[in-house]
Amino acid sequence: MRLWLVVALIGVTISPLFIMRLVALDNIEAQLRTRRMNELSNYALILSNQIIRTSYFKGDNRETVHADMSQSASLYNGRILIIDKNYTIVKDTYGTLDGMTSISQETIEAMGGNSIRNYNKDDGMLEMAVPIATEDKSDVLGVILFYASTSDIIKTCDSIGRSYNGITTALVGLCILLSLVIANIFTKPLKRVANSIDRMAEGHFDEEIHLRGFSEIKTISDSFNMMLGKMQKVEDSRQEFVSNVSHELKTPITSIKVLADSLNMQEDVPNEVYKEFMQDIVVEIDRENQIINDLLALVKMDKSAADLNVSMVNVNDMLEMILKRLKPIAAKRNIELVFESFRSVSAECDEVKMTLAFTNLVENGIKYNVAGGWVKVSLDADHKYFYVKVADSGIGIPKEYQDQIFERFYRVDKARSRETGGTGLGLAITRNVILMHNGAIKVLSEEDKGSTFVVRIPIKHMAEAGGIRSEKN
Ligand code: ADP
């Protein structure tokens, strides 16, 4: 990029210099030539008048006229010829054509009364043919041919060109220097960003960059630092997740090992004790199994919305089915399950995942309830969304924990959650399913009074929205 920037800047700054040089020199040369041609024309007119006035063709006063002609010819580094009516060359300042006949094109035309002006570029000569006419212009007595060299004009232009070359070279040097400096100013911050990206790729998320200069560059630096901050958060959460997973998976295994070891160490263990320990081991294995299943479900949910198996689902039927399945568990603690529907709703969603999400909410309503309490599920919709509320009369969630309960492995009361077979992954799974459907979830809760989870899902699935967004509520 730096090279291209330098080349572009040099091109933009230097090409006008060369174009200007060409145009200006051409212009100067043309102007000098026109001026010279006018001078020659004036002199030819004066000479013509002198010839008429002095009766030159009759042979009078020729010496004075010739002396004048020679002086002018040498002044313009040229040649002057006087031709009479019979096309005879009366005087040639070079002295080589005297007495000879000239029937050149210009002579014939000038003899007809026309003045001819011409620039012969090959020879570098200005050529002029002027008629020698009587005062009343009624008769042409002869012709003056005037040839003048433009070598002095060309020399003048060359010397102007040379001084221009000096200035141009200095300007070109300056342009190259400036282009390098500008290219450096522009590419340096980008280089630093590239280096920081490399460092980031190596796993260093804590090295912010602080670029100074144009506001656009500051914006890049701010955006980059913001991205670094986000990556750092993701990395922290990943590490926390990994350590949580290992801890959660280890706990049942440690219990199993303790139970098995204590059996192994005792001799002649009674059958009943064996059975009791074995039952405890089975409970721990079930728990391990539950954690692994929940983890697998969560990993599946981390994929993009493109993985959803979307179909038209009757939401009323789906919710009723969930409540029917959970009724026996609720009945154990004498908890009443109520379904209230304000309208019949059909929506485009992944039925299996949606069932899992609402099952988790209703299960929690039962788990974190008081004996003899209730869980009420209500369904409503407008033209765009359907809304499901899962309310319970349970223990509630203290305000300060309400934001965290959707995080993986987060539990307000670990002991209670463990007792009821909770893994701390249920709400994380629920939230992911809802976000995959471009929906939202929020919780309203008061300690010892109960909790209400409110879910909003679009009726029409928006596949192009893609991915899971970080929207929480
Ligand atoms: P768990 O497997 O522990 O139930 P969840 O992710 O489903 O995990 O819930 C996280 C935590 O949020 C629970 O441990 C519990 O403390 C709290 N919680 C969830 N739902 C409710 C509810 N309806 N009432 C009170 N607390 C709840």
Coordinates of C-alpha atoms in Angstrom, one line a residue, residues 256-457:
I256 CA -18.1 -42.0 43.3
K257 CA -14.5 -42.6 44.1
V258 CA -15.0 -41.8 47.8
L259 CA -18.0 -44.2 47.9
A260 CA -16.2 -47.0 46.0
D261 CA -12.9 -46.6 48.1
S262 CA -14.8 -46.8 51.4
L263 CA -16.4 -50.0 50.2
N264 CA -13.1 -51.4 49.1
M265 CA -11.4 -50.6 52.3
Q266 CA -13.9 -52.3 54.6
E267 CA -13.9 -56.1 54.9
D268 CA -17.1 -58.1 55.2
V269 CA -19.4 -55.2 54.3
P270 CA -23.0 -56.1 54.9
N271 CA -25.2 -56.4 51.8
E272 CA -27.5 -53.5 52.8
V273 CA -24.5 -51.1 53.1
Y274 CA -23.3 -52.2 49.7
K275 CA -26.7 -51.6 48.2
E276 CA -27.0 -48.2 49.9
F277 CA -23.5 -47.1 48.6
M278 CA -24.3 -48.5 45.2
Q279 CA -27.6 -46.4 45.1
D280 CA -25.5 -43.3 46.0
I281 CA -23.1 -44.1 43.2
V282 CA -26.0 -44.4 40.7
V283 CA -27.3 -41.0 41.8
E284 CA -23.9 -39.5 41.1
I285 CA -23.7 -41.2 37.7
D286 CA -27.1 -39.8 36.9
R287 CA -25.9 -36.4 37.8
E288 CA -22.8 -36.7 35.7
N289 CA -25.0 -37.8 32.8
Q290 CA -27.3 -34.9 33.3
I291 CA -24.4 -32.4 33.2
I292 CA -23.0 -34.0 30.1
N293 CA -26.5 -33.9 28.4
D294 CA -27.0 -30.2 29.3
L295 CA -23.5 -29.3 28.1
L296 CA -24.2 -31.1 24.8
A297 CA -27.5 -29.2 24.4
L298 CA -25.7 -25.9 25.2
V299 CA -23.0 -26.6 22.6
K300 CA -25.6 -27.3 20.0
M301 CA -27.3 -24.0 20.8
D302 CA -24.1 -22.1 20.3
K303 CA -24.4 -22.8 16.6
S304 CA -26.0 -20.3 14.2
A305 CA -29.7 -19.8 13.7
A306 CA -29.2 -21.5 10.3
D307 CA -29.1 -24.8 12.2
L308 CA -32.7 -24.4 13.4
N309 CA -35.2 -26.9 12.1
V310 CA -38.0 -24.4 11.5
S311 CA -41.6 -25.5 11.0
M312 CA -45.1 -24.1 11.6
V313 CA -45.8 -25.0 15.3
N314 CA -49.0 -24.8 17.2
V315 CA -47.7 -23.0 20.4
N316 CA -50.9 -23.8 22.4
D317 CA -50.5 -27.5 21.8
M318 CA -46.8 -27.4 22.5
L319 CA -47.2 -25.6 25.9
E320 CA -50.0 -27.9 26.9
M321 CA -47.9 -30.9 26.1
I322 CA -45.0 -29.6 28.2
L323 CA -47.3 -29.0 31.2
K324 CA -48.8 -32.5 30.8
R325 CA -45.4 -34.1 30.9
L326 CA -44.3 -32.1 34.0
K327 CA -47.6 -32.6 35.9
P328 CA -46.4 -35.8 37.8
I329 CA -43.3 -34.0 39.1
A330 CA -45.4 -31.0 40.2
A331 CA -47.9 -33.3 41.8
K332 CA -45.2 -34.7 44.0
R333 CA -44.9 -31.3 45.8
N334 CA -48.5 -30.6 45.5
I335 CA -47.9 -27.7 43.0
E336 CA -50.6 -26.7 40.7
L337 CA -49.8 -26.2 37.0
V338 CA -52.2 -23.7 35.1
F339 CA -52.3 -22.9 31.4
E340 CA -54.0 -19.7 30.2
S341 CA -54.3 -18.9 26.5
F342 CA -55.6 -15.6 25.2
R343 CA -55.6 -16.8 21.6
S344 CA -54.6 -19.6 19.4
V345 CA -51.0 -19.1 18.2
S346 CA -49.1 -20.8 15.3
A347 CA -45.5 -19.7 14.8
E348 CA -42.5 -20.6 12.8
C349 CA -39.9 -22.1 15.1
D350 CA -37.8 -25.2 16.0
E351 CA -40.3 -27.2 18.0
V352 CA -37.7 -29.5 19.8
K353 CA -35.5 -26.6 20.9
M354 CA -38.5 -24.4 21.9
T355 CA -40.0 -27.3 23.9
L356 CA -36.6 -27.6 25.7
A357 CA -36.5 -23.9 26.5
F358 CA -40.1 -23.7 28.0
T359 CA -39.6 -27.0 29.8
N360 CA -36.6 -25.5 31.6
L361 CA -38.7 -22.5 32.6
V362 CA -41.6 -24.5 33.9
E363 CA -39.3 -27.0 35.6
N364 CA -37.6 -24.2 37.4
G365 CA -41.0 -22.8 38.5
I366 CA -41.6 -26.2 40.1
K367 CA -38.1 -26.7 41.5
Y368 CA -37.8 -23.3 43.1
N369 CA -41.4 -23.3 44.5
V370 CA -42.9 -23.9 47.9
A371 CA -45.0 -27.0 48.6
G372 CA -48.6 -26.3 47.6
G373 CA -47.7 -23.5 45.3
W374 CA -48.6 -22.8 41.7
V375 CA -47.0 -22.3 38.3
K376 CA -49.0 -20.4 35.7
V377 CA -48.2 -20.4 32.0
S378 CA -50.0 -17.8 29.8
L379 CA -49.8 -17.3 26.0
D380 CA -50.7 -14.1 24.1
A381 CA -49.8 -12.7 20.7
D382 CA -50.0 -9.6 18.5
H383 CA -49.5 -9.4 14.7
K384 CA -45.7 -9.7 15.1
Y385 CA -44.8 -11.7 18.2
F386 CA -46.1 -14.3 20.6
Y387 CA -45.6 -13.8 24.3
V388 CA -45.2 -16.6 26.9
K389 CA -45.2 -15.8 30.7
V390 CA -44.1 -18.4 33.2
A391 CA -45.1 -17.2 36.6
D392 CA -44.6 -19.1 39.9
S393 CA -45.4 -18.6 43.6
G394 CA -41.9 -19.7 44.6
I395 CA -38.9 -18.5 46.5
G396 CA -38.1 -15.7 44.0
I397 CA -34.7 -14.3 43.0
P398 CA -32.9 -11.5 44.9
K399 CA -32.5 -8.4 42.6
E400 CA -28.7 -8.5 42.6
Y401 CA -28.7 -12.0 41.0
Q402 CA -31.4 -11.5 38.4
D403 CA -28.9 -10.5 35.7
Q404 CA -26.6 -13.5 36.4
I405 CA -29.0 -16.4 36.4
F406 CA -28.8 -16.7 32.6
E407 CA -25.0 -17.3 32.8
R408 CA -23.7 -20.8 32.4
F409 CA -23.4 -22.7 35.7
Y410 CA -24.7 -19.8 37.7
R411 CA -26.9 -20.8 40.6
V412 CA -28.2 -18.5 43.4
D413 CA -28.3 -21.3 45.9
K414 CA -25.9 -24.1 44.9
A415 CA -27.1 -26.5 47.6
R416 CA -30.8 -26.2 46.6
S417 CA -30.0 -26.4 42.9
R418 CA -27.9 -29.6 43.5
E419 CA -30.7 -31.1 45.6
T420 CA -33.2 -30.6 42.8
G421 CA -30.8 -32.0 40.2
G422 CA -30.0 -28.6 38.7
T423 CA -26.8 -28.1 36.7
G424 CA -26.9 -24.3 36.4
L425 CA -27.2 -24.7 32.6
G426 CA -31.0 -24.7 32.1
L427 CA -31.5 -20.9 31.8
A428 CA -28.4 -20.5 29.6
I429 CA -29.9 -23.1 27.2
T430 CA -33.3 -21.4 27.3
R431 CA -31.8 -18.0 26.6
N432 CA -29.7 -19.3 23.6
V433 CA -32.8 -21.0 22.1
I434 CA -34.7 -17.7 22.4
L435 CA -31.9 -15.6 20.9
M436 CA -31.6 -18.1 18.0
H437 CA -35.2 -17.3 17.2
N438 CA -34.5 -13.6 17.4
G439 CA -36.6 -13.4 20.5
A440 CA -36.0 -11.9 24.0
I441 CA -36.4 -13.0 27.6
K442 CA -36.6 -11.1 30.9
V443 CA -37.3 -11.9 34.5
L444 CA -39.4 -10.1 37.1
S445 CA -39.0 -11.5 40.5
E446 CA -39.4 -10.7 44.2
E447 CA -37.9 -12.7 47.0
D448 CA -40.3 -15.0 48.8
K449 CA -43.1 -14.0 46.5
G450 CA -42.3 -15.6 43.2
S451 CA -40.8 -15.1 39.7
T452 CA -42.2 -14.4 36.3
F453 CA -40.2 -15.1 33.1
V454 CA -41.5 -13.2 30.1
V455 CA -40.5 -14.5 26.6
R456 CA -41.1 -12.7 23.3
I457 CA -40.6 -14.6 20.0

